[in-house]
Coordinates of C-alpha atoms and ligand atoms in Angstrom, one line a residue:
X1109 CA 0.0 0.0 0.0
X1110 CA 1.6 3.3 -0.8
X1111 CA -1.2 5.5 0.5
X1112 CA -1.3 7.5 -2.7
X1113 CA -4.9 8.0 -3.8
X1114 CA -4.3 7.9 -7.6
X1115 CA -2.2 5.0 -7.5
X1116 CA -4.5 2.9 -5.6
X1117 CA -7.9 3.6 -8.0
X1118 CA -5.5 3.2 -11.0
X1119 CA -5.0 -0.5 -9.1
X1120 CA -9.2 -0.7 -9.2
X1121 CA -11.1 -2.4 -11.9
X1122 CA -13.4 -0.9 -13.7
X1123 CA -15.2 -3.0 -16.1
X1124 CA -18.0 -5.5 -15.5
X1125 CA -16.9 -8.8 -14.2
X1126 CA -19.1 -11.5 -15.9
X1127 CA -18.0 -15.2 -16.0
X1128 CA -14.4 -14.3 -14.5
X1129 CA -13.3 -11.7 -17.0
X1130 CA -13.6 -8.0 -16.7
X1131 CA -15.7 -6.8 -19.9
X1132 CA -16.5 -3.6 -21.1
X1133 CA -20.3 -2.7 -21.2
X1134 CA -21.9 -4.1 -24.2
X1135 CA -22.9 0.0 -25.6
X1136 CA -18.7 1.1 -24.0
X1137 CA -20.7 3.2 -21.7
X1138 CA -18.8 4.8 -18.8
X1139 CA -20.3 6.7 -15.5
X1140 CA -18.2 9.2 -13.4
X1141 CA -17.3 8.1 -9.7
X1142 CA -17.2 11.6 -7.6
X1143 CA -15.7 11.7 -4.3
X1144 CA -18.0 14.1 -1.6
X1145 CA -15.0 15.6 -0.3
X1146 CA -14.3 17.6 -3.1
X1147 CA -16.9 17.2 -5.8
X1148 CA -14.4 15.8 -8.0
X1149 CA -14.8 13.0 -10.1
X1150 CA -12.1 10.4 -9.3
X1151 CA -12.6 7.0 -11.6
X1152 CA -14.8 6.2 -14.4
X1153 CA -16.5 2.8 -14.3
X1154 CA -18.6 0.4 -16.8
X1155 CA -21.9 1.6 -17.2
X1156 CA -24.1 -2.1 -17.6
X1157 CA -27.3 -2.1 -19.3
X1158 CA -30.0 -4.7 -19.8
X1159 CA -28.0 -6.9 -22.0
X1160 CA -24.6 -7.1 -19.7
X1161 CA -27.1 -7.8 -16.8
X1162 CA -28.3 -10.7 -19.0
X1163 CA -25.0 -12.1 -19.3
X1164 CA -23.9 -11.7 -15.7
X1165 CA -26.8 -13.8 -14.9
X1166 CA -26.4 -16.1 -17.7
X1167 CA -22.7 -17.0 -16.3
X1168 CA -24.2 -17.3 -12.6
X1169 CA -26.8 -19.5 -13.9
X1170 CA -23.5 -21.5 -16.1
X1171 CA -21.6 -21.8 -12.8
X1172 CA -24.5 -22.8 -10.3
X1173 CA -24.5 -26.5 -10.2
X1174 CA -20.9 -27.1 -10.0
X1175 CA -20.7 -24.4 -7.0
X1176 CA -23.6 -25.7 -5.4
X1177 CA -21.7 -29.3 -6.0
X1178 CA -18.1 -28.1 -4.0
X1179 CA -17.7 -29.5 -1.1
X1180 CA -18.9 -27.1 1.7
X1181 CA -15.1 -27.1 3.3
X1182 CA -13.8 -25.8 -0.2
X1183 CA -15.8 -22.9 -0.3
X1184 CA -15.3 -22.3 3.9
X1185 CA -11.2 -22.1 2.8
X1186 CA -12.0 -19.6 -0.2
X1187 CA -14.1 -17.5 2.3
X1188 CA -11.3 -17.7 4.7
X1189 CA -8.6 -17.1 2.4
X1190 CA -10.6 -13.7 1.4
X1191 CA -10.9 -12.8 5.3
X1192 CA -7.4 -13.1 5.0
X1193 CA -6.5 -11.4 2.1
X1194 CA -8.8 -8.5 3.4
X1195 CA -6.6 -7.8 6.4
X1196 CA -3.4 -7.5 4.2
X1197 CA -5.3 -5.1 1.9
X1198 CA -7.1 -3.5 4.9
X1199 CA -5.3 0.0 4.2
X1200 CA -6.2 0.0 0.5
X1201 CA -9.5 -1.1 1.2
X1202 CA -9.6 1.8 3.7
X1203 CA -8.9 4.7 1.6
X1204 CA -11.0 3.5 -1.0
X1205 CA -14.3 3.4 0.9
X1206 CA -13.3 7.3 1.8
X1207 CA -12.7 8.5 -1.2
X1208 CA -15.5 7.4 -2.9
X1209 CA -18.3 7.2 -0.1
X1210 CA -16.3 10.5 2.3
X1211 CA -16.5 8.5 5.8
X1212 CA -13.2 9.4 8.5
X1213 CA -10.2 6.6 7.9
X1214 CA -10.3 5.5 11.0
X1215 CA -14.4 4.7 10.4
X1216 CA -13.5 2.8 6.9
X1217 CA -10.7 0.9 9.2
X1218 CA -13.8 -0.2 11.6
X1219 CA -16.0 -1.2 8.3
X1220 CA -12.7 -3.5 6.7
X1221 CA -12.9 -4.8 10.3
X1222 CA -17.1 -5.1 10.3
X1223 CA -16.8 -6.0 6.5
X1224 CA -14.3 -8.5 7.1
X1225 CA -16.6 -10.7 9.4
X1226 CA -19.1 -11.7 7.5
X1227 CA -16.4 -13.2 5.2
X1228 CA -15.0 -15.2 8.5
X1229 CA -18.5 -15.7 10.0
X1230 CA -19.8 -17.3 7.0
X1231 CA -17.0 -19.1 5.9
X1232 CA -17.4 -21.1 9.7
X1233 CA -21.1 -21.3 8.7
X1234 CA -20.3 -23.0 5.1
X1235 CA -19.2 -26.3 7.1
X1236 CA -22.9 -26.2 9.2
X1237 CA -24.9 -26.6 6.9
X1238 CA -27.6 -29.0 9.0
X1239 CA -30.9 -30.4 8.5
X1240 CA -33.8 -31.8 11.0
X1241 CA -35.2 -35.6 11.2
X1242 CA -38.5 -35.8 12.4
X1243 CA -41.3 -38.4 13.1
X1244 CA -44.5 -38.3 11.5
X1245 CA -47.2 -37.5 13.2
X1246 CA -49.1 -40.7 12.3
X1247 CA -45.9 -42.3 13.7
X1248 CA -45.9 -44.3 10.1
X1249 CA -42.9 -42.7 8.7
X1250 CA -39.8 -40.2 9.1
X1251 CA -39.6 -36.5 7.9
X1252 CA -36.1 -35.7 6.5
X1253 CA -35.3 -31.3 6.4
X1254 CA -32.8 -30.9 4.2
X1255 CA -31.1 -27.6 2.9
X1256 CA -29.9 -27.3 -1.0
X1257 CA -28.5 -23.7 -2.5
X1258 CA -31.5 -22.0 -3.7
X1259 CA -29.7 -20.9 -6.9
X1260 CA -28.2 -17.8 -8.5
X1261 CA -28.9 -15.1 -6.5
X1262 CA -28.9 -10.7 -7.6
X1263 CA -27.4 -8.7 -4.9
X1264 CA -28.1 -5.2 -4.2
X1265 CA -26.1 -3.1 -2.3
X1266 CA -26.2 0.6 -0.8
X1267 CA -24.0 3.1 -0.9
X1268 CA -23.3 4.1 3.0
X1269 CA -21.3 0.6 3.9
X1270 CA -19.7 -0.3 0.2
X1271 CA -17.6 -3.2 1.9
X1272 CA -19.8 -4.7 4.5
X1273 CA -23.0 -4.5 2.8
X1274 CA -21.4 -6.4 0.3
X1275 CA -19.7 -8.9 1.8
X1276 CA -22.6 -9.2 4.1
X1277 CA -24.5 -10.6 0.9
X1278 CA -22.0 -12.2 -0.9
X1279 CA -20.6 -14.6 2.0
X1280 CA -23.6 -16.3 2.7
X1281 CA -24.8 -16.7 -0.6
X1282 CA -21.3 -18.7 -1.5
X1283 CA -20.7 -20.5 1.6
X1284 CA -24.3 -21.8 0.8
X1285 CA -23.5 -23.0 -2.8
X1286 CA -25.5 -20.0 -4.7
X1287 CA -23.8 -18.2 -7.2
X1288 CA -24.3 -14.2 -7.3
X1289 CA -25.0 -11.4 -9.6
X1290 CA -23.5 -8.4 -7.1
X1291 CA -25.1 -4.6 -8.3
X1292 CA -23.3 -1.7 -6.1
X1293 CA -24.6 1.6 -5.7
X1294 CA -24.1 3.8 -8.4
X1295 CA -22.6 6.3 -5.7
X1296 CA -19.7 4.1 -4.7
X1297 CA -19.2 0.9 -7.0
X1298 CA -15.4 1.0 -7.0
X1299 CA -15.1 -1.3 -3.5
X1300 CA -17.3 -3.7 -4.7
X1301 CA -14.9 -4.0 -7.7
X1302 CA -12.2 -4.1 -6.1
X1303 CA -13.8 -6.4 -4.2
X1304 CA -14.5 -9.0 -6.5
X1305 CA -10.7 -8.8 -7.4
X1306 CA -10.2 -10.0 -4.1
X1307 CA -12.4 -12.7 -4.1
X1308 CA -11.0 -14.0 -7.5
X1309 CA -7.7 -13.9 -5.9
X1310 CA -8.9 -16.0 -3.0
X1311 CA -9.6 -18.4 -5.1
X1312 CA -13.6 -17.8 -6.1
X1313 CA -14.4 -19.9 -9.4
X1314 CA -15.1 -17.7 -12.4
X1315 CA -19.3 -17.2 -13.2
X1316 CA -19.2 -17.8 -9.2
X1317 CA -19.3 -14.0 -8.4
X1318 CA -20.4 -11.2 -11.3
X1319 CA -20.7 -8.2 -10.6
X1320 CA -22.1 -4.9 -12.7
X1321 CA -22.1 -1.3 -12.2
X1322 CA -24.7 1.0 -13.6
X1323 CA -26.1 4.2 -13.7
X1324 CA -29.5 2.7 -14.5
X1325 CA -29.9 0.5 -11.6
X1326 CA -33.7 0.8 -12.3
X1327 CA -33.8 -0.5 -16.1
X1328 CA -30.9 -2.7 -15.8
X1329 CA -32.1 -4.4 -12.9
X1330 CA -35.4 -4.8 -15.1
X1331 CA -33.9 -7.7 -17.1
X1332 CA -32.5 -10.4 -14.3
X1333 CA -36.1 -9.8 -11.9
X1334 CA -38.0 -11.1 -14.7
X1335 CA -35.7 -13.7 -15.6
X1336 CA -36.9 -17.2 -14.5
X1337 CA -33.5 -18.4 -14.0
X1338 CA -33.4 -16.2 -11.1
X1339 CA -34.0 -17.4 -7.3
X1340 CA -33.6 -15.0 -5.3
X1341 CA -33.0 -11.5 -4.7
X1342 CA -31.4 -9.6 -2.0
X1343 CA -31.7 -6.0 -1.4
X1344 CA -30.0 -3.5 0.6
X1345 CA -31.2 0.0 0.5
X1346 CA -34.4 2.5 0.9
X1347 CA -37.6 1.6 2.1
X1348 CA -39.2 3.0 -1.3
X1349 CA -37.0 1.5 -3.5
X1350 CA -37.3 -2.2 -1.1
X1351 CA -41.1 -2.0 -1.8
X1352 CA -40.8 -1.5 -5.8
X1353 CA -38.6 -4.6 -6.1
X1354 CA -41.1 -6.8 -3.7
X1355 CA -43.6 -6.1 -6.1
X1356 CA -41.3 -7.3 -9.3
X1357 CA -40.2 -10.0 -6.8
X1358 CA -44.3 -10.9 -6.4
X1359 CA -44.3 -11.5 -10.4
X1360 CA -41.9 -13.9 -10.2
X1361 CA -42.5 -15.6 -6.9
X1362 CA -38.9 -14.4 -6.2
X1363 CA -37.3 -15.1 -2.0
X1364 CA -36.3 -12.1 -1.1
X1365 CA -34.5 -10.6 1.8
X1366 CA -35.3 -7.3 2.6
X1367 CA -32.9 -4.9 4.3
X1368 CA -34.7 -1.4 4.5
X1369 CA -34.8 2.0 6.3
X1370 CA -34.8 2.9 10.0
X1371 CA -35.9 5.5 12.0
X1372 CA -34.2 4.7 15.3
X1373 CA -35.6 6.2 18.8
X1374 CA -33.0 6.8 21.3
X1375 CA -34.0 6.7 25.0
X1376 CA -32.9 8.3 27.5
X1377 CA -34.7 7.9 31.3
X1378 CA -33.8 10.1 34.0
X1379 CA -31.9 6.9 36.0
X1380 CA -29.2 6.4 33.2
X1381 CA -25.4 7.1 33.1
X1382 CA -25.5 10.5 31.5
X1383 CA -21.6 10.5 30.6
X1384 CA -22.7 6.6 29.0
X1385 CA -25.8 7.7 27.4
X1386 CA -24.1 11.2 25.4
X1387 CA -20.9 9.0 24.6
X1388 CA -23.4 6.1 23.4
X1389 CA -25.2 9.1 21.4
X1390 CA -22.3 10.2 19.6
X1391 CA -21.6 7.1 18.1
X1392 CA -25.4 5.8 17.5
X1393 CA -25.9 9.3 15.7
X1394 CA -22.5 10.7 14.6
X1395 CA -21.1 8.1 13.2
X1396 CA -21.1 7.5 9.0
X1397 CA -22.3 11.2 9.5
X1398 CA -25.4 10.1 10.2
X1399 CA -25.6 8.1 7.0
X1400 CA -26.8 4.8 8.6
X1401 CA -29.8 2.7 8.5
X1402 CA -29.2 1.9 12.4
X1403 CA -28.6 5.8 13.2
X1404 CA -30.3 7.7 15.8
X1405 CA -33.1 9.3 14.1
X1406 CA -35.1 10.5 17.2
X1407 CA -33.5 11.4 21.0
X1408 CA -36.4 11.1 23.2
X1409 CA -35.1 12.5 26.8
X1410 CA -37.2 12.6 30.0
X1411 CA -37.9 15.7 30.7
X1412 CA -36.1 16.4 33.8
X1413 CA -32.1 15.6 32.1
X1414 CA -33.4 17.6 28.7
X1415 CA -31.4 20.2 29.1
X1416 CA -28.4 18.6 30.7
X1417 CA -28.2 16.5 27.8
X1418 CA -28.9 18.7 25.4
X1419 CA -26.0 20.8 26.3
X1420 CA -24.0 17.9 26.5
X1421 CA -24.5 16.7 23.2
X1422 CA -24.0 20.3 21.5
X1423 CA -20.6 20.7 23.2
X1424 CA -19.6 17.1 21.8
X1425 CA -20.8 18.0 18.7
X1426 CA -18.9 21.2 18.6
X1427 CA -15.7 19.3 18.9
X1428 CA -16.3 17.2 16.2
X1429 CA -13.2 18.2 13.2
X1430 CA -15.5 18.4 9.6
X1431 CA -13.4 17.7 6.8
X1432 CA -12.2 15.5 4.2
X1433 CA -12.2 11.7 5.4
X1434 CA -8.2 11.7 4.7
X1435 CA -7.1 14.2 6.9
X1436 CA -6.3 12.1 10.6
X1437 CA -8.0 14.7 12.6
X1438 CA -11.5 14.5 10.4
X1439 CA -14.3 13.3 12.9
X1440 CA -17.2 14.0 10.1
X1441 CA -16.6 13.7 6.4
X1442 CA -18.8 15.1 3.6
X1443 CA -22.6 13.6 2.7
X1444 CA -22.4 11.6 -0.1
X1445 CA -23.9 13.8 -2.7
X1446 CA -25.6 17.6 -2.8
X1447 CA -29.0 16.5 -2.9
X1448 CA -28.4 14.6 0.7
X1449 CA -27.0 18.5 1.7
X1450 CA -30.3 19.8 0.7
X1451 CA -32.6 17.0 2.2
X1452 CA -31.3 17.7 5.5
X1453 CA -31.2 21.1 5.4
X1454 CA -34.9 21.1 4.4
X1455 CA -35.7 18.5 7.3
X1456 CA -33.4 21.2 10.0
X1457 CA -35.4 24.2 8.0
X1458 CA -39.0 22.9 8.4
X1459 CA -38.0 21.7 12.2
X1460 CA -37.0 25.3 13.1
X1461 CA -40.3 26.6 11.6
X1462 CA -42.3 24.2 13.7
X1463 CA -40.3 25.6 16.7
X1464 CA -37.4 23.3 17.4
X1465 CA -34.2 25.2 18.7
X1466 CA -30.9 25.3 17.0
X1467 CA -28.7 24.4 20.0
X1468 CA -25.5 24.2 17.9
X1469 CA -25.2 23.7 14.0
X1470 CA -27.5 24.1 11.5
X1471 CA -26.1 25.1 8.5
X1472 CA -24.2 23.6 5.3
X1473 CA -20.3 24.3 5.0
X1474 CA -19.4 26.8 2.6
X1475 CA -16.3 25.1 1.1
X1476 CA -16.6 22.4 -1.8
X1477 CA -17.7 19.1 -1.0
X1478 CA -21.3 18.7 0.5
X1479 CA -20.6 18.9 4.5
X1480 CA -23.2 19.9 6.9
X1481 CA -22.5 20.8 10.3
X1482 CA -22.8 18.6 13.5
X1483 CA -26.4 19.9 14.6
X1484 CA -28.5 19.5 17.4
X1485 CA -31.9 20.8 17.7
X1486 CA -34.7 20.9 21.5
X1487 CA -37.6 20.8 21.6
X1488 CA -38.1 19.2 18.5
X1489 CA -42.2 18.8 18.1
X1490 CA -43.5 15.0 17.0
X1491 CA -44.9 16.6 13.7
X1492 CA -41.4 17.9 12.2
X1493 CA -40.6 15.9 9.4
X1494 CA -37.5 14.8 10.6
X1495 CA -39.0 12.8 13.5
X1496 CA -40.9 10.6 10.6
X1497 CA -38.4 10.8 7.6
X1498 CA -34.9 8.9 7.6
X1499 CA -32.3 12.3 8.2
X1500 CA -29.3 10.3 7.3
X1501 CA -27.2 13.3 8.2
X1502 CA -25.7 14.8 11.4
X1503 CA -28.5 16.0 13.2
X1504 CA -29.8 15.5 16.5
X1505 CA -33.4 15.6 17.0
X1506 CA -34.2 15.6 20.6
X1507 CA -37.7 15.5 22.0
X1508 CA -38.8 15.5 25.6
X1509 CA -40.8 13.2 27.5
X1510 CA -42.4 12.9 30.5
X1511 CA -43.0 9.4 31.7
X1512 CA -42.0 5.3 30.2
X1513 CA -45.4 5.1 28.8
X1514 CA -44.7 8.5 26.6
X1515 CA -41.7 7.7 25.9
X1516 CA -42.7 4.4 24.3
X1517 CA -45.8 5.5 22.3
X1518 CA -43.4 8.2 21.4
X1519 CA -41.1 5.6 20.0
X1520 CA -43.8 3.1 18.3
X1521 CA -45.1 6.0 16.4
X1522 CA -43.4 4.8 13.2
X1523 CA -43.5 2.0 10.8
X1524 CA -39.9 1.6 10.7
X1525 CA -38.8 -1.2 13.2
X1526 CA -35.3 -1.8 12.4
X1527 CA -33.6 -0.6 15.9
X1528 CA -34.2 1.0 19.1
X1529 CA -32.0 2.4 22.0
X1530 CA -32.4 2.5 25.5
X1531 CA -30.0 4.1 28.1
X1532 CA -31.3 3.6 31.7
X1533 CA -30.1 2.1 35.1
X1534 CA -32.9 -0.1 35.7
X1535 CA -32.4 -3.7 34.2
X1536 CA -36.3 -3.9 34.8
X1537 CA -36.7 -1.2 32.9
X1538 CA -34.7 -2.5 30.1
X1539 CA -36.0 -5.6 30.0
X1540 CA -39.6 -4.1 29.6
X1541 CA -38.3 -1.7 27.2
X1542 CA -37.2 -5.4 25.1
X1543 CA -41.2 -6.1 24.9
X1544 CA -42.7 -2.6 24.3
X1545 CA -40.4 -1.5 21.6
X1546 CA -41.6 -2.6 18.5
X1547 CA -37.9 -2.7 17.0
X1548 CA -36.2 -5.7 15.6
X1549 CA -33.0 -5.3 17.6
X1550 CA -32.8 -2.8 20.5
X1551 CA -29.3 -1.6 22.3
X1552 CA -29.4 -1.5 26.0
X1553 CA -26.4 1.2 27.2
X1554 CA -24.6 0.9 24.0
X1555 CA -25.1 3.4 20.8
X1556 CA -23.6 0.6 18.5
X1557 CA -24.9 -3.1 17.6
X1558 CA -24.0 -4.2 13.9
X1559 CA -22.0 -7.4 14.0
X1560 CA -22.1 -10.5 12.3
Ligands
LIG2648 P1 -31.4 3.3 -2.5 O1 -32.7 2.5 -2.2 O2 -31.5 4.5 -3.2 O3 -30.4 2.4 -3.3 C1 -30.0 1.1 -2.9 C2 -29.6 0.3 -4.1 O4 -30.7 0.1 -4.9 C3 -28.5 1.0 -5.0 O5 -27.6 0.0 -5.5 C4 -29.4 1.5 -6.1 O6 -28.6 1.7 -7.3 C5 -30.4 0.5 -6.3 N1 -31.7 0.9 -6.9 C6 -32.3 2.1 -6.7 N2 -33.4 2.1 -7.4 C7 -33.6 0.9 -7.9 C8 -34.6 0.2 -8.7 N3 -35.7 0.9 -9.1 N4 -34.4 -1.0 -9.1 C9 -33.3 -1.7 -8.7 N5 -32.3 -1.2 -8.0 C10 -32.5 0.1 -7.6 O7 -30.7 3.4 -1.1 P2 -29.3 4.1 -0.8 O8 -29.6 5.6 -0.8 O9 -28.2 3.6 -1.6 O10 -29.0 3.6 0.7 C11 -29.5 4.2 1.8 C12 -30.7 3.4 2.3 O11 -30.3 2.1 2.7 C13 -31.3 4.0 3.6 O12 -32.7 4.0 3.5 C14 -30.8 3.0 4.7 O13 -31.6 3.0 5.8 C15 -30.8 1.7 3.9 N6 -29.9 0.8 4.6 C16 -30.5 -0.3 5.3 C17 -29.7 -1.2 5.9 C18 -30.3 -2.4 6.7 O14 -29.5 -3.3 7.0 N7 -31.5 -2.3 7.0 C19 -28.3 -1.1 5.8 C20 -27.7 0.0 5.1 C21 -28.6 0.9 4.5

């Protein structure tokens, strides 16, 4: 690794990689790759239409049966041989997700190391691969379970966690025995390309892994969701977007795994750690820049530690280094693009005009590069937009309440359901807070939970 930013992308592919080779796109299309620190384009990649997504799938449907037929401890030593290779290219990998994507480079260090362990996790899951033998209830015969790869399988990614949301799909599709057609985000499709470079090198057959970039994930995507060769699909990304392909998915009788939008409440009763609950803020809220599906959308504080907190938070917040992901002392890098810039400042707008207060922030930073300043905002009423609308930026929302029974309608009041947070003293309390939150995962005293 030399650390030099043109010399690493010049290392990147950036073609299509169908059946083990890297291809130009069938019309020798090209899309600009900017990075949201400067506003500067930085790579060009392969722009895929209908007819390169075709052939991606057609080599994943090629290589299927003789993936699905390698023995489960073969593809367990590729997986771990990528795991592997990942922490020798952990640097590279590093600078890459920030220069496309913008997040700090000690945050892209945490992703390799997130990233990283879905290839380890699932390549010790590729040798587990179990079944169930039952009797029948008329006690006349045995019921045998068994599990088979479901087939090739189309991958979309988003753009906020390029590495982990990739290799969060990708692993256990191939420890299973599926082979994979990966799509990145258009925003940031160079680390899933470099990637899939990786995964050759560790040894991945070719057709195994494909993987296209486009700037027409809509029309391009069009052509493998009504193929019938297709199993299954597995989406990472909005809530909008997640519902448009369930309903091409429906045509098809596609599985599907859904990863969608969050709008995470935060919780913070009277009895907790106040120094624990404003550090577990800052990370549930600050870090990505906001930019994550698990992110603290909504602070609800009892009443009484409002302002405490609130003061707390803003002189945290005003600490925080904005700035290019590559400089050391950067604590929050740019939003990926300008519309992001002008969604939140809308969302901060329309909350100041429903009477929240600007306790610190507020504003975009006049420099180039879309950055917004660490916000935080009181007194935030439950009808601002921002408490029903995904910020994905660095703003803190906080809203008072008086008692638990508040606080949790408070916190139901959305259909999102991904995650919750709960900072109290009371192990009572949090293990009531388990059954009332209507949150698929919930953090007790801790502002982060992603893991394998
Ligand atoms: P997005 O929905 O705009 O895009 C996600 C992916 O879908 C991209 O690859 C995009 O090119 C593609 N896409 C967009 N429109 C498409 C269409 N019509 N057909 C096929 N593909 C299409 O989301 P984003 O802005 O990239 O990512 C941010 C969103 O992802 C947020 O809502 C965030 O909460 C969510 N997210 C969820 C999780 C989770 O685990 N639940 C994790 C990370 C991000």
């Amino acid at each position: 690794m030399s650390g030099d930013p043109a010399e690493l992308i010049a290392g990147v592919p950036s073609r299509l990689l169908i059946g083990g080779t890297w291809t130009d796109a069938a019309q020798g299309r090209t899309f600009a790759v900017e990075n949201p620190a400067t506003a500067r384009k930085i790579a060009s990649v392969a722009d895929a239409d209908a007819s390169d997504a075709s052939a991606a799938l057609d080599a994943a449907v090629a290589a299927a049966d003789h993936w699905a037929a390698t023995p489960p401890r073969q593809r367990a030593e590729i997986l771990r041989t990528a795991f592997d290779l990942l922490q020798d290219r952990r640097d590279d990998f590093a600078l890459l997700m920030t220069l496309e994507m913008g997040k700090p480079l000690a945050e892209s260090d945490a992703e390799v190391t997130y990233g990283g362990e879905f290839l380890r996790w699932f390549s010790e899951e590729a040798v587990r691969i179990t079944g169930r033998y039952g009797v029948n209830p008329e006690g006349t015969g045995r019921t045998i379970v068994t599990r088979h790869p479901v087939g090739p399988c189309y991958l979309i990614t988003p753009w906020n966690f390029p590495l982990a949301m990739a290799t969060r799909k990708i692993a256990p599709a191939l420890a299973a025995g599926c082979t994979v057609v990966v799509k990145p985000a258009e925003l940031t499709p160079l680390t899933t390309l470099y990637l899939a470079q990786l995964m050759i090198d560790a040894g991945v057959p070719d057709g195994v892994l494909n993987v296209i970039t486009t700037s027409a994930a809509k029309q391009t995507s069009a052509s493998i969701l009504t193929d019938p060769r297709l199993r299954k699909l597995s989406f990472t990304g909005s809530t909008p977007v997640g519902i448009s392909l369930l309903k091409q998915a429906a045509d098809q009788v596609l599985r599907t795994s859904m990863e969608l939008g969050g709008n995470a409440p935060f919780l913070v009763f009277d009895d907790a750690d106040l120094d624990e609950a404003v550090a577990g803020a800052m990370l549930a809220k600050f870090r990505n820049m906001g930019e994550a599906c698990t992110a603290a959308n909504r602070f609800l504080v009892q009443e009484s530690v409002t302002e405490k907190f609130a003061r707390r938070m803003a002189d945290r917040a005003q600490e925080l280094k904005v700035g290019d992901g590559t400089e050391p002392e950067t604590r929050i890098g740019p939003l990926i693009e300008a519309k992001a810039i002008r969604k939140v400042q809308d969302l901060v707008n329309d909350a100041r005009t429903r009477g929240a207060r600007v306790v610190t922030g507020g504003e975009t930073l006049d420099r180039a590069g879309y950055f917004y300043q660490p916000t935080v905002l009181r007194d935030v009423p439950a009808e601002a937009h921002l408490t029903s609308t995904e910020i994905f930026g660095p703003v803190v929302a906080i809203t008072p309440f008086s008692d638990e029974d508040e606080a949790v309608r408070l916190a139901n009041d959305t259909p999102y359901g991904l995650v919750s947070y709960v900072y109290t003293k009371s192990l009572a309390r949090g293990q009531r807070m388990m059954e009332r939150l209507e949150t698929g995962m919930m953090g007790l005293n801790t502002g982060v939970i992603s893991n394998a």
